[in-house]
Amino acid sequence: MNSINTSLAGLYVESSDEQLVFTLKHTQVSAKISGNLSRVEVIQSFANPFTKPLEAVYVFPLPDEAAVDEMEIKIGNITIKGNIKERSEAEEIYAKAKQEGRTTGLLEQERDNIFTQSLANIKPGEQIDVTIRYTDILKFDAGKYEFVFPMVVGPRFIPGTIIDESGDTNIVPDASQITPPVVPQGWRSPHDIDVTVEIDSLLNISNIHSPSHQIQIEFLDKSLDKSFEQPLDNKILVKLDKEDTIPNKDLILRYQVAGEETQSNLITQSDSRGGHFAVYLIPALEYHSDNIIPKDIVFLVDTSGSQQGLPLKQCQELMRLFIQGLNPDDTFSILDFSNQVRQLSDKPLPNNPANRSNALNYINQLQAAGSTRMLNGINAAINFSTPKERIRSIILLTDGYIGNETEVLAAVQKNLQPRNRLHCFAVGSSVNRFLINRIAEVGRGISKIIRHDESTEGITEFFQRINNPVLTDIQINWNGEGESPVIYPQAPPDLFAEQPLILSGRKEDSIEGYLSISGTCAGCERYENIFHVKFDETVENSAVAQLWGRNQIKYLSNQMFNYQTKAGVEAVTETALNYQLLSQYTAFVAVSDDVRVNNDSISLQAAVEIPEAVSYQATMGSNSRMLRSISVEYERGITIDSGNTDWMEAAPAPLLNPRLQIVNPIGLDKAAKSELIQYLQKQKLPEFTGEIVFELKIKNLRVKQIIVDESASTIKDDVIINQIKQLLLGWKVPPTTPRKVIFTLQIM
């Protein structure tokens, strides 16, 4: 191998025979499924091909609602268990261990479905295995269970003004952390993935298949059903075919389970933290055609560059089926977005032959190009003219490849009208499932994800379902002694045909009681189901408690789409530490006892494949940011807002905010305080009078995180706070500034 410049961080190096060097060698996934729960173990194997110690960094996806509760590293025959810590503390432990020459691992959550694994001080020629374990709930859709393991983080569109050379912006300050480098076009990463899934059920399993991968199926236990004197296929092992191990698409596994037992299920668990329960209910209800209510349907289609090719073709086919499946008295409209928002008409159209014909022509002419300005599309759909006395359903079709997810979710949460619903349909091999699922959840709708090469059968079922809810106005009540349990979701959504209601609860005093679930059926009849909830400390089912903790974290995080608050961050951190869970504010860290290397090391970030069927040129083309690696140029999947790329220091500006002051600073010395005041006084701030208390987290002379103390602030307006937040992210932090700064921004 040629000599390399080890002073630079990078992705890979180019050897004399033009081969790329990759540090991530293999991933082994082992899942065990029981009922609607899965327990998954992921083993990532990192190797050091260099003559110097190595730090390997790998950005990868996991399911967006996975409860990650274990991490460990294995060095030869030694296994080091990771400990959950507050994130900044874990980062400090990792940095100190790295400096000391100890082998150390750090597992962090960047987004609900994006994680970073850092592994420092791998000896030359050495392999180290990192193990991650999590619990997740299987999705149930149209009579089928669905197990999904995501394999690759797709490239994101990053809006905003660039802060520095990393590609981070004032809207997406962690852009560099969620967009890993991409293997160059024409190259194939040697990183393979093996997956085994063991399904253990008391009931017959049938129609097991994968629309994404070639699989091998083995029947492990052919026991005898004494009731019918026939064999049961109730324990099955599924493996990936050896010819289908490239990690460039989500693994999707679907199967059916026989029996009425799938209609409801109650699991409880009790420990020192209280009694926990999980309810899984599929009401046996049908929607009758004589109950159809005229609706207004808005189709919102993503036509950005990442949709180019097969994804857009599938979306077009979906749209044709939707248009043809409208109820006679429905109205509809079509909007599509990329750099701009376009529309079929400026008002909803009656469902007649002429309008359907115009709609089909519009659909056929759609082309994919440009950036994914989803926020503009969402706002246009929400504000689109609504016919009086009509329920509106917005159907978003997208792959979700954006970096400003919280900005979009905040807009939906704040602006969607009470009687409106926002459903999300995604097409692709590795879509942003977190955004797809969360948009539908916040929009009180449902989500559906299919591959770009799947049949249209699921499309028709999806549209029929969202058009016809079977249970609405769902109420959850508890009857019994003691305090009432905390149950998630707190506001249950409408239920659609063959869709389960999943509840997760915690009752701190563990006193039994009765859980009542009621609602209005499609035929205006009252529905009610009552569960007797008893907590048994002898039952060992820690997954029930872990999943409740994960649901509480999700609920608390949903309250911070606009901006992070001190109370919210503290509550998430407390829950995550109490339930030993990974979160945005906690991390797992593992450290070897002995010093293993000197500190003269190199740092490399593992490359990922471009997702299957995603156009390389459309997502990584002329608008992409090129970054310099050790000896070759590579592309990081960041598409930058080309109109806002100037991150260099601007010329001196006049004072625009002379009345602005910073009071009660903690962590700011006199010089840093003066610099920050001067910086803010020269910025165009929104007009306000009052105080906002900020906490800044500093890393590498950058503001990386901003938290607002709402209880101590007199300004609550999210527009004002977010504008100031974006400006603070662009402040060039003095070298003497500590990792945490607190101050009150005051204009009187």
XYZ file of C-alpha atoms in Angstrom, residues 662 664-677 731 733-738 740-743:
26
model
C -26.461 39.373 27.898
C -26.275 36.292 34.200
C -23.712 34.493 32.013
C -22.270 31.163 33.139
C -19.236 29.883 31.232
C -18.614 33.137 29.341
C -15.587 35.162 30.321
C -15.586 38.936 29.818
C -14.055 38.754 26.337
C -16.366 35.970 25.086
C -19.412 37.788 26.461
C -18.367 40.959 24.653
C -17.823 39.059 21.372
C -21.239 37.407 21.589
C -22.989 40.727 22.330
C -21.478 32.329 16.271
C -17.010 30.458 19.581
C -13.780 31.741 21.228
C -11.215 29.017 22.096
C -11.492 29.650 25.853
C -15.219 28.812 25.950
C -16.185 25.706 28.008
C -21.589 24.471 28.352
C -22.666 28.116 28.381
C -25.798 29.593 30.002
C -26.988 33.182 29.644
